[in-house]
């Protein structure tokens, strides 16, 4: 059984882990609160929410299996080494449970609040159909061979794919609308903080164990951080640089309209 070599690194690992848990968990609330206050989900991409639910459900299955199942843990150590630490912490499981619940609440809000003309795309439905059909096939393959580590690695791969795919509809929607209205930037800032802390947490374990197995043995957690950081930067650029709120308010103001008219006096003749 692997053990920590450095107490400071162990403490840092725990602190960073729970900081990531807090940041990621709190990040769900600004969007839920914004939807509640507006009684509207216009501006929130529905494909994003639906794919996000699949992503977090897959991540929960992966984390819970690797954290609680002695059979899966044995298969992990047989593959990566008996002295290797399990790369899933309690905060990972807690985050996954919380994420599934809050994402389900967002999906419920989509069902009951004003949606405008928005709807879930056929592409999103198709992605889910292919995903869960593949999961069913893999389950029966694993059931026959008892390759449970392989099966949960499939769920890890799914969450990585969903992490990559889920942000694209929202980023494109912001671009088409030239606005981030209805999309909470606080959510993104907290998500960015949690992703950086998550990566730092993994680094603490690798430094202590003098091994990078923690990274390639849990590629899902690594990709979760890197992909999230990449898209968070895109969303921050959209909100603060490309489509800032002050600019939109200025363009919508009567003074701005009058100024535009005075710049083109002959258009009113």
mmCIF file of C-alpha atoms in Angstrom:
data_model
loop_
_atom_site.group_PDB
_atom_site.id
_atom_site.type_symbol
_atom_site.label_atom_id
_atom_site.label_comp_id
_atom_site.label_asym_id
_atom_site.label_seq_id
_atom_site.Cartn_x
_atom_site.Cartn_y
_atom_site.Cartn_z
ATOM 1 C CA UNK A 1 0.000 0.000 0.000
ATOM 2 C CA UNK A 2 1.432 3.379 -1.008
ATOM 3 C CA UNK A 3 1.927 6.053 1.626
ATOM 4 C CA UNK A 4 2.839 9.723 1.650
ATOM 5 C CA UNK A 5 6.520 10.566 2.095
ATOM 6 C CA UNK A 6 6.089 14.245 2.897
ATOM 7 C CA UNK A 7 3.602 15.673 5.377
ATOM 8 C CA UNK A 8 3.628 19.189 3.816
ATOM 9 C CA UNK A 9 2.921 17.740 0.372
ATOM 10 C CA UNK A 10 0.138 15.603 1.810
ATOM 11 C CA UNK A 11 -1.428 18.626 3.503
ATOM 12 C CA UNK A 12 -1.077 20.664 0.301
ATOM 13 C CA UNK A 13 -2.704 17.835 -1.639
ATOM 14 C CA UNK A 14 -5.727 17.810 0.680
ATOM 15 C CA UNK A 15 -6.054 21.605 0.784
ATOM 16 C CA UNK A 16 -5.831 21.946 -2.994
ATOM 17 C CA UNK A 17 -8.280 19.103 -3.470
ATOM 18 C CA UNK A 18 -10.934 20.608 -1.267
ATOM 19 C CA UNK A 19 -10.288 24.078 -2.719
ATOM 20 C CA UNK A 20 -10.939 22.615 -6.176
ATOM 21 C CA UNK A 21 -14.054 20.907 -4.824
ATOM 22 C CA UNK A 22 -15.321 24.180 -3.323
ATOM 23 C CA UNK A 23 -14.579 26.231 -6.457
ATOM 24 C CA UNK A 24 -16.124 23.716 -8.834
ATOM 25 C CA UNK A 25 -19.133 23.086 -6.611
ATOM 26 C CA UNK A 26 -19.889 26.771 -6.045
ATOM 27 C CA UNK A 27 -19.447 27.406 -9.782
ATOM 28 C CA UNK A 28 -22.796 25.728 -10.473
ATOM 29 C CA UNK A 29 -24.804 28.132 -8.313
ATOM 30 C CA UNK A 30 -24.364 31.470 -10.167
ATOM 31 C CA UNK A 31 -26.027 30.052 -13.296
ATOM 32 C CA UNK A 32 -28.828 28.404 -11.314
ATOM 33 C CA UNK A 33 -29.419 31.654 -9.372
ATOM 34 C CA UNK A 34 -29.289 33.732 -12.564
ATOM 35 C CA UNK A 35 -31.888 31.477 -14.186
ATOM 36 C CA UNK A 36 -34.083 31.710 -11.092
ATOM 37 C CA UNK A 37 -33.922 35.499 -10.897
ATOM 38 C CA UNK A 38 -34.640 35.973 -14.601
ATOM 39 C CA UNK A 39 -37.188 33.141 -14.725
ATOM 40 C CA UNK A 40 -35.543 32.505 -18.056
ATOM 41 C CA UNK A 41 -32.823 30.280 -19.516
ATOM 42 C CA UNK A 42 -32.406 32.303 -22.708
ATOM 43 C CA UNK A 43 -28.667 32.621 -23.358
ATOM 44 C CA UNK A 44 -27.832 29.295 -21.712
ATOM 45 C CA UNK A 45 -27.150 26.655 -24.339
ATOM 46 C CA UNK A 46 -29.288 23.564 -23.730
ATOM 47 C CA UNK A 47 -26.875 21.223 -25.498
ATOM 48 C CA UNK A 48 -24.218 22.300 -23.008
ATOM 49 C CA UNK A 49 -26.396 21.357 -20.031
ATOM 50 C CA UNK A 50 -27.469 18.000 -21.463
ATOM 51 C CA UNK A 51 -23.929 16.994 -22.436
ATOM 52 C CA UNK A 52 -22.690 18.270 -19.087
ATOM 53 C CA UNK A 53 -25.075 15.912 -17.271
ATOM 54 C CA UNK A 54 -23.696 12.957 -19.228
ATOM 55 C CA UNK A 55 -20.168 14.124 -18.531
ATOM 56 C CA UNK A 56 -20.645 14.416 -14.765
ATOM 57 C CA UNK A 57 -22.623 11.164 -14.552
ATOM 58 C CA UNK A 58 -19.745 9.354 -16.258
ATOM 59 C CA UNK A 59 -17.219 11.052 -13.982
ATOM 60 C CA UNK A 60 -19.242 10.045 -10.911
ATOM 61 C CA UNK A 61 -19.289 6.392 -11.990
ATOM 62 C CA UNK A 62 -15.527 6.486 -12.569
ATOM 63 C CA UNK A 63 -14.660 8.229 -9.292
ATOM 64 C CA UNK A 64 -17.025 6.224 -7.087
ATOM 65 C CA UNK A 65 -15.902 2.899 -8.572
ATOM 66 C CA UNK A 66 -12.206 3.606 -8.198
ATOM 67 C CA UNK A 67 -12.595 5.096 -4.717
ATOM 68 C CA UNK A 68 -14.939 2.522 -3.143
ATOM 69 C CA UNK A 69 -14.440 -0.741 -5.031
ATOM 70 C CA UNK A 70 -11.620 -2.942 -3.729
ATOM 71 C CA UNK A 71 -11.874 -5.041 -6.898
ATOM 72 C CA UNK A 72 -11.265 -2.043 -9.147
ATOM 73 C CA UNK A 73 -8.459 -0.825 -6.883
ATOM 74 C CA UNK A 74 -6.762 -4.227 -7.089
ATOM 75 C CA UNK A 75 -6.977 -4.203 -10.887
ATOM 76 C CA UNK A 76 -5.547 -0.672 -10.899
ATOM 77 C CA UNK A 77 -2.544 -1.679 -8.792
ATOM 78 C CA UNK A 78 -2.035 -4.840 -10.833
ATOM 79 C CA UNK A 79 -1.768 -2.642 -13.902
ATOM 80 C CA UNK A 80 0.227 0.325 -12.593
ATOM 81 C CA UNK A 81 2.112 -1.142 -9.613
ATOM 82 C CA UNK A 82 1.331 -2.234 -6.059
ATOM 83 C CA UNK A 83 2.996 0.822 -4.549
ATOM 84 C CA UNK A 84 0.948 3.309 -6.557
ATOM 85 C CA UNK A 85 -1.665 5.420 -4.789
ATOM 86 C CA UNK A 86 -5.241 5.435 -6.010
ATOM 87 C CA UNK A 87 -5.570 8.708 -7.985
ATOM 88 C CA UNK A 88 -9.100 9.485 -6.774
ATOM 89 C CA UNK A 89 -9.652 11.399 -3.531
ATOM 90 C CA UNK A 90 -12.768 11.879 -1.401
ATOM 91 C CA UNK A 91 -13.212 15.393 -2.771
ATOM 92 C CA UNK A 92 -13.420 13.965 -6.310
ATOM 93 C CA UNK A 93 -16.362 11.761 -5.342
ATOM 94 C CA UNK A 94 -18.057 14.556 -3.410
ATOM 95 C CA UNK A 95 -17.702 16.926 -6.346
ATOM 96 C CA UNK A 96 -19.142 14.408 -8.798
ATOM 97 C CA UNK A 97 -22.249 13.775 -6.677
ATOM 98 C CA UNK A 98 -22.822 17.488 -6.240
ATOM 99 C CA UNK A 99 -22.227 18.194 -9.947
ATOM 100 C CA UNK A 100 -24.813 15.642 -11.084
ATOM 101 C CA UNK A 101 -27.429 17.102 -8.726
ATOM 102 C CA UNK A 102 -26.837 20.741 -9.729
ATOM 103 C CA UNK A 103 -26.713 19.951 -13.438
ATOM 104 C CA UNK A 104 -30.019 18.088 -13.074
ATOM 105 C CA UNK A 105 -31.478 21.209 -11.439
ATOM 106 C CA UNK A 106 -30.316 23.311 -14.423
ATOM 107 C CA UNK A 107 -31.993 20.832 -16.750
ATOM 108 C CA UNK A 108 -35.187 21.144 -14.704
ATOM 109 C CA UNK A 109 -35.009 24.936 -15.022
ATOM 110 C CA UNK A 110 -34.777 24.553 -18.797
ATOM 111 C CA UNK A 111 -38.009 22.570 -18.668
ATOM 112 C CA UNK A 112 -39.983 25.127 -16.600
ATOM 113 C CA UNK A 113 -38.534 28.593 -17.400
ATOM 114 C CA UNK A 114 -38.838 30.768 -20.479
ATOM 115 C CA UNK A 115 -36.755 29.234 -23.262
ATOM 116 C CA UNK A 116 -37.478 31.656 -26.072
ATOM 117 C CA UNK A 117 -36.897 29.852 -29.363
ATOM 118 C CA UNK A 118 -34.051 27.741 -28.012
ATOM 119 C CA UNK A 119 -34.175 23.947 -27.958
ATOM 120 C CA UNK A 120 -31.915 20.917 -27.660
ATOM 121 C CA UNK A 121 -30.361 20.044 -31.021
ATOM 122 C CA UNK A 122 -30.703 16.729 -32.810
ATOM 123 C CA UNK A 123 -26.904 16.510 -32.803
ATOM 124 C CA UNK A 124 -26.874 16.496 -28.987
ATOM 125 C CA UNK A 125 -29.519 13.771 -28.889
ATOM 126 C CA UNK A 126 -27.485 11.775 -31.403
ATOM 127 C CA UNK A 127 -24.319 12.107 -29.326
ATOM 128 C CA UNK A 128 -26.127 10.820 -26.239
ATOM 129 C CA UNK A 129 -27.648 7.903 -28.138
ATOM 130 C CA UNK A 130 -24.255 6.797 -29.459
ATOM 131 C CA UNK A 131 -22.604 7.316 -26.060
ATOM 132 C CA UNK A 132 -24.998 5.307 -23.930
ATOM 133 C CA UNK A 133 -25.410 2.570 -26.539
ATOM 134 C CA UNK A 134 -21.619 2.168 -26.497
ATOM 135 C CA UNK A 135 -21.672 2.049 -22.697
ATOM 136 C CA UNK A 136 -24.250 -0.754 -22.765
ATOM 137 C CA UNK A 137 -22.111 -2.797 -25.169
ATOM 138 C CA UNK A 138 -18.972 -2.237 -23.079
ATOM 139 C CA UNK A 139 -20.814 -3.245 -19.912
ATOM 140 C CA UNK A 140 -21.712 -6.670 -21.271
ATOM 141 C CA UNK A 141 -18.149 -7.160 -22.523
ATOM 142 C CA UNK A 142 -16.766 -6.294 -19.066
ATOM 143 C CA UNK A 143 -19.395 -8.461 -17.367
ATOM 144 C CA UNK A 144 -18.167 -11.498 -19.281
ATOM 145 C CA UNK A 145 -14.444 -10.892 -18.631
ATOM 146 C CA UNK A 146 -14.677 -9.033 -15.277
ATOM 147 C CA UNK A 147 -12.520 -6.236 -16.701
ATOM 148 C CA UNK A 148 -13.973 -3.599 -14.400
ATOM 149 C CA UNK A 149 -11.013 -1.238 -14.571
ATOM 150 C CA UNK A 150 -11.313 -1.240 -18.341
ATOM 151 C CA UNK A 151 -15.019 -0.482 -18.067
ATOM 152 C CA UNK A 152 -14.605 2.520 -15.767
ATOM 153 C CA UNK A 153 -11.804 3.763 -18.004
ATOM 154 C CA UNK A 154 -14.478 3.934 -20.709
ATOM 155 C CA UNK A 155 -16.486 6.252 -18.444
ATOM 156 C CA UNK A 156 -13.340 8.322 -17.929
ATOM 157 C CA UNK A 157 -12.916 8.567 -21.706
ATOM 158 C CA UNK A 158 -16.560 9.609 -22.033
ATOM 159 C CA UNK A 159 -16.173 12.421 -19.548
ATOM 160 C CA UNK A 160 -13.062 13.640 -21.383
ATOM 161 C CA UNK A 161 -14.940 13.630 -24.708
ATOM 162 C CA UNK A 162 -17.934 15.368 -23.152
ATOM 163 C CA UNK A 163 -15.660 17.964 -21.546
ATOM 164 C CA UNK A 164 -14.253 18.766 -24.988
ATOM 165 C CA UNK A 165 -17.612 18.747 -26.775
ATOM 166 C CA UNK A 166 -19.917 20.362 -24.210
ATOM 167 C CA UNK A 167 -18.350 23.845 -24.270
ATOM 168 C CA UNK A 168 -18.455 24.212 -28.058
ATOM 169 C CA UNK A 169 -22.230 24.895 -28.390
ATOM 170 C CA UNK A 170 -22.083 27.649 -25.739
ATOM 171 C CA UNK A 171 -18.976 29.269 -27.248
ATOM 172 C CA UNK A 172 -20.562 29.224 -30.724
ATOM 173 C CA UNK A 173 -23.845 30.550 -29.362
ATOM 174 C CA UNK A 174 -22.059 33.468 -27.658
ATOM 175 C CA UNK A 175 -20.281 34.194 -30.947
ATOM 176 C CA UNK A 176 -23.492 34.121 -32.997
ATOM 177 C CA UNK A 177 -25.341 36.354 -30.495
ATOM 178 C CA UNK A 178 -22.287 38.592 -29.970
ATOM 179 C CA UNK A 179 -23.265 38.447 -26.320
ATOM 180 C CA UNK A 180 -22.734 36.455 -23.140
ATOM 181 C CA UNK A 181 -25.978 37.662 -21.568
ATOM 182 C CA UNK A 182 -27.717 34.819 -19.753
ATOM 183 C CA UNK A 183 -24.403 32.964 -19.295
ATOM 184 C CA UNK A 184 -22.828 33.456 -15.865
ATOM 185 C CA UNK A 185 -19.180 34.572 -15.985
ATOM 186 C CA UNK A 186 -18.832 33.852 -12.239
ATOM 187 C CA UNK A 187 -19.379 30.205 -13.120
ATOM 188 C CA UNK A 188 -16.388 30.410 -15.491
ATOM 189 C CA UNK A 189 -14.094 32.199 -13.028
ATOM 190 C CA UNK A 190 -14.767 29.601 -10.341
ATOM 191 C CA UNK A 191 -14.382 26.757 -12.834
ATOM 192 C CA UNK A 192 -11.008 28.173 -13.886
ATOM 193 C CA UNK A 193 -9.847 28.376 -10.247
ATOM 194 C CA UNK A 194 -10.961 24.816 -9.559
ATOM 195 C CA UNK A 195 -9.210 23.478 -12.669
ATOM 196 C CA UNK A 196 -5.898 25.094 -11.752
ATOM 197 C CA UNK A 197 -6.172 23.788 -8.183
ATOM 198 C CA UNK A 198 -7.029 20.304 -9.465
ATOM 199 C CA UNK A 199 -3.914 20.224 -11.645
ATOM 200 C CA UNK A 200 -1.808 21.472 -8.734
ATOM 201 C CA UNK A 201 -3.261 18.755 -6.495
ATOM 202 C CA UNK A 202 -2.213 16.054 -8.940
ATOM 203 C CA UNK A 203 1.260 17.577 -9.081
ATOM 204 C CA UNK A 204 1.614 17.347 -5.284
ATOM 205 C CA UNK A 205 0.996 13.599 -5.382
ATOM 206 C CA UNK A 206 3.386 13.068 -8.297
ATOM 207 C CA UNK A 207 6.154 15.055 -6.606
ATOM 208 C CA UNK A 208 5.735 13.114 -3.371
ATOM 209 C CA UNK A 209 5.698 9.711 -5.068
ATOM 210 C CA UNK A 210 8.411 10.584 -7.616
ATOM 211 C CA UNK A 211 6.101 9.166 -10.273
ATOM 212 C CA UNK A 212 3.918 10.502 -13.088
ATOM 213 C CA UNK A 213 1.578 7.507 -12.996
ATOM 214 C CA UNK A 214 -0.868 9.772 -11.186
ATOM 215 C CA UNK A 215 -1.253 11.717 -14.447
ATOM 216 C CA UNK A 216 -1.423 9.036 -17.125
ATOM 217 C CA UNK A 217 -3.162 6.617 -14.742
ATOM 218 C CA UNK A 218 -5.990 9.148 -14.344
ATOM 219 C CA UNK A 219 -6.023 10.848 -17.722
ATOM 220 C CA UNK A 220 -9.649 11.828 -17.225
ATOM 221 C CA UNK A 221 -8.885 14.082 -14.274
ATOM 222 C CA UNK A 222 -5.903 15.602 -16.091
ATOM 223 C CA UNK A 223 -7.877 16.348 -19.255
ATOM 224 C CA UNK A 224 -10.757 17.714 -17.182
ATOM 225 C CA UNK A 225 -8.444 20.446 -15.894
ATOM 226 C CA UNK A 226 -6.620 21.234 -19.138
ATOM 227 C CA UNK A 227 -9.693 21.356 -21.378
ATOM 228 C CA UNK A 228 -11.673 23.365 -18.829
ATOM 229 C CA UNK A 229 -8.881 25.940 -18.546
ATOM 230 C CA UNK A 230 -8.715 26.255 -22.346
ATOM 231 C CA UNK A 231 -12.437 26.932 -22.757
ATOM 232 C CA UNK A 232 -12.633 29.092 -19.622
ATOM 233 C CA UNK A 233 -10.066 31.409 -21.200
ATOM 234 C CA UNK A 234 -12.190 31.562 -24.366
ATOM 235 C CA UNK A 235 -15.295 32.464 -22.353
ATOM 236 C CA UNK A 236 -13.426 35.116 -20.365
ATOM 237 C CA UNK A 237 -12.178 36.667 -23.601
ATOM 238 C CA UNK A 238 -15.721 36.657 -24.979
ATOM 239 C CA UNK A 239 -17.176 38.265 -21.854
ATOM 240 C CA UNK A 240 -14.519 40.861 -21.041
ATOM 241 C CA UNK A 241 -12.897 41.615 -24.420
ATOM 242 C CA UNK A 242 -15.172 40.711 -27.333
ATOM 243 C CA UNK A 243 -18.676 41.287 -25.972
ATOM 244 C CA UNK A 244 -18.339 43.340 -22.762
ATOM 245 C CA UNK A 245 -21.528 44.378 -20.976
ATOM 246 C CA UNK A 246 -20.656 48.099 -20.958
ATOM 247 C CA UNK A 247 -20.197 48.071 -24.719
ATOM 248 C CA UNK A 248 -23.548 46.379 -25.261
ATOM 249 C CA UNK A 249 -25.327 48.825 -22.940
ATOM 250 C CA UNK A 250 -23.696 51.774 -24.684
ATOM 251 C CA UNK A 251 -24.760 50.551 -28.115
ATOM 252 C CA UNK A 252 -28.334 50.092 -26.858
ATOM 253 C CA UNK A 253 -28.575 53.533 -25.216
ATOM 254 C CA UNK A 254 -30.575 56.436 -26.759
ATOM 255 C CA UNK A 255 -27.492 58.687 -26.509
ATOM 256 C CA UNK A 256 -25.595 56.250 -28.692
ATOM 257 C CA UNK A 257 -28.439 56.247 -31.249
ATOM 258 C CA UNK A 258 -28.505 60.060 -31.279
ATOM 259 C CA UNK A 259 -24.755 60.172 -31.703
ATOM 260 C CA UNK A 260 -24.989 57.793 -34.645
ATOM 261 C CA UNK A 261 -27.698 59.987 -36.211
ATOM 262 C CA UNK A 262 -25.628 63.174 -35.807
ATOM 263 C CA UNK A 263 -22.677 61.447 -37.445
ATOM 264 C CA UNK A 264 -24.857 60.791 -40.536
ATOM 265 C CA UNK A 265 -27.074 63.931 -40.765
ATOM 266 C CA UNK A 266 -28.084 63.447 -44.400
ATOM 267 C CA UNK A 267 -29.680 60.064 -43.630
ATOM 268 C CA UNK A 268 -32.489 61.909 -41.833
ATOM 269 C CA UNK A 269 -33.132 64.390 -44.647
#
